[in-house]
Amino acid sequence: MNLLEVKGLTKRFGGIVAVNSASFDVGKNEVVGLIGPNGAGKSTLVQLLMGIIKSDSGEVRFNGKDITRLKAWQVVRQGVAGTFQCTKPFLRLPVFANVLVASSAWKKPGQNGEASMGKAMSVLKKVGIPHLAKLPASQLSHGDLKRLEIARSLATDPRLLILDEPFGGLNYNEIELLSDLVKKLRKQSEEDHPTENSGLSMIIIEHKLSELMKIVDKVIVLNYGEILAFGTPEEVTKNEAVINAYIGEEGI
Ligand code: ADP
Ligand code: MG
């Protein structure tokens, strides 16, 4: 059984079919890229997965359970967490407090305050910014703000992490560092949970294709709400329809 199974997912906004009968799977510990031209339906698709908006038809199964009709907070409880294109931390609060808000809001039954604080520190270590814990979020660089946003998502104990344009606004160096973090998170999850029913899968929306292709196992290409291609980076970048609709002749 795959961790995430999406079948025939469709969302209309008035006359626009933003997502048109999308079907795909994401496996355990798998990192999947989601690409396509502006307006292709990428953000709509992940918001459907997160329960932020409701589909018109189709089904989303997570870990074997039908989550199609769950509310956004219930979807988080099932283990799906997303960051958004815009990072929205509490700027005047210290980094640690920003993560503590998430770890205590999504605490497990019986998890006391101390455990929530421990959790907050452990996710800050995971994303590589424990030394910034006491700084107000307003003093972080753009790259560290992205790390903070990922830490807040990780504090909810997700099994699927959804990143919407994580490289947006970052310089080359910051992109390399964030790519390394994604690789590290997946390696860690594979080492921690080689066979069990846990670990971390990711869906990453990104326009910076050459960087994205280095960190994903598979790529979904959306075009006018439809899945144009779904395969390994190599398969997708050779696909004629994808080249015509998105990548262009010059390649990535
Ligand atoms: P992408 O993230 O790939 O750029 P979106 O999912 O944001 O694409 O948008 C897909 C299509 O759905 C676009 O035509 C967009 O204008 C439309 N759309 C998205 N959200 C809404 C909304 N809340 N109301 C009306 N139309 C929307
Ligand atoms: Mg978008």
XYZ file of N, CA, C and O in Angstrom, residues 136 156 196 209 220:
20
model
N 14.767 36.679 17.633
C 13.425 36.939 17.067
C 13.415 36.484 15.605
O 14.416 36.648 14.896
N 4.567 18.902 13.863
C 3.264 18.223 13.878
C 3.419 16.723 13.647
O 2.433 16.018 13.512
N 9.548 -0.031 9.064
C 8.288 0.147 9.800
C 7.318 1.062 9.074
O 7.637 1.678 8.084
N 13.829 23.799 -11.801
C 13.806 22.370 -12.131
C 15.146 21.683 -11.952
O 15.192 20.552 -11.475
N 5.672 14.740 -10.950
C 4.339 14.852 -11.546
C 4.343 16.150 -12.349
O 4.721 17.202 -11.825
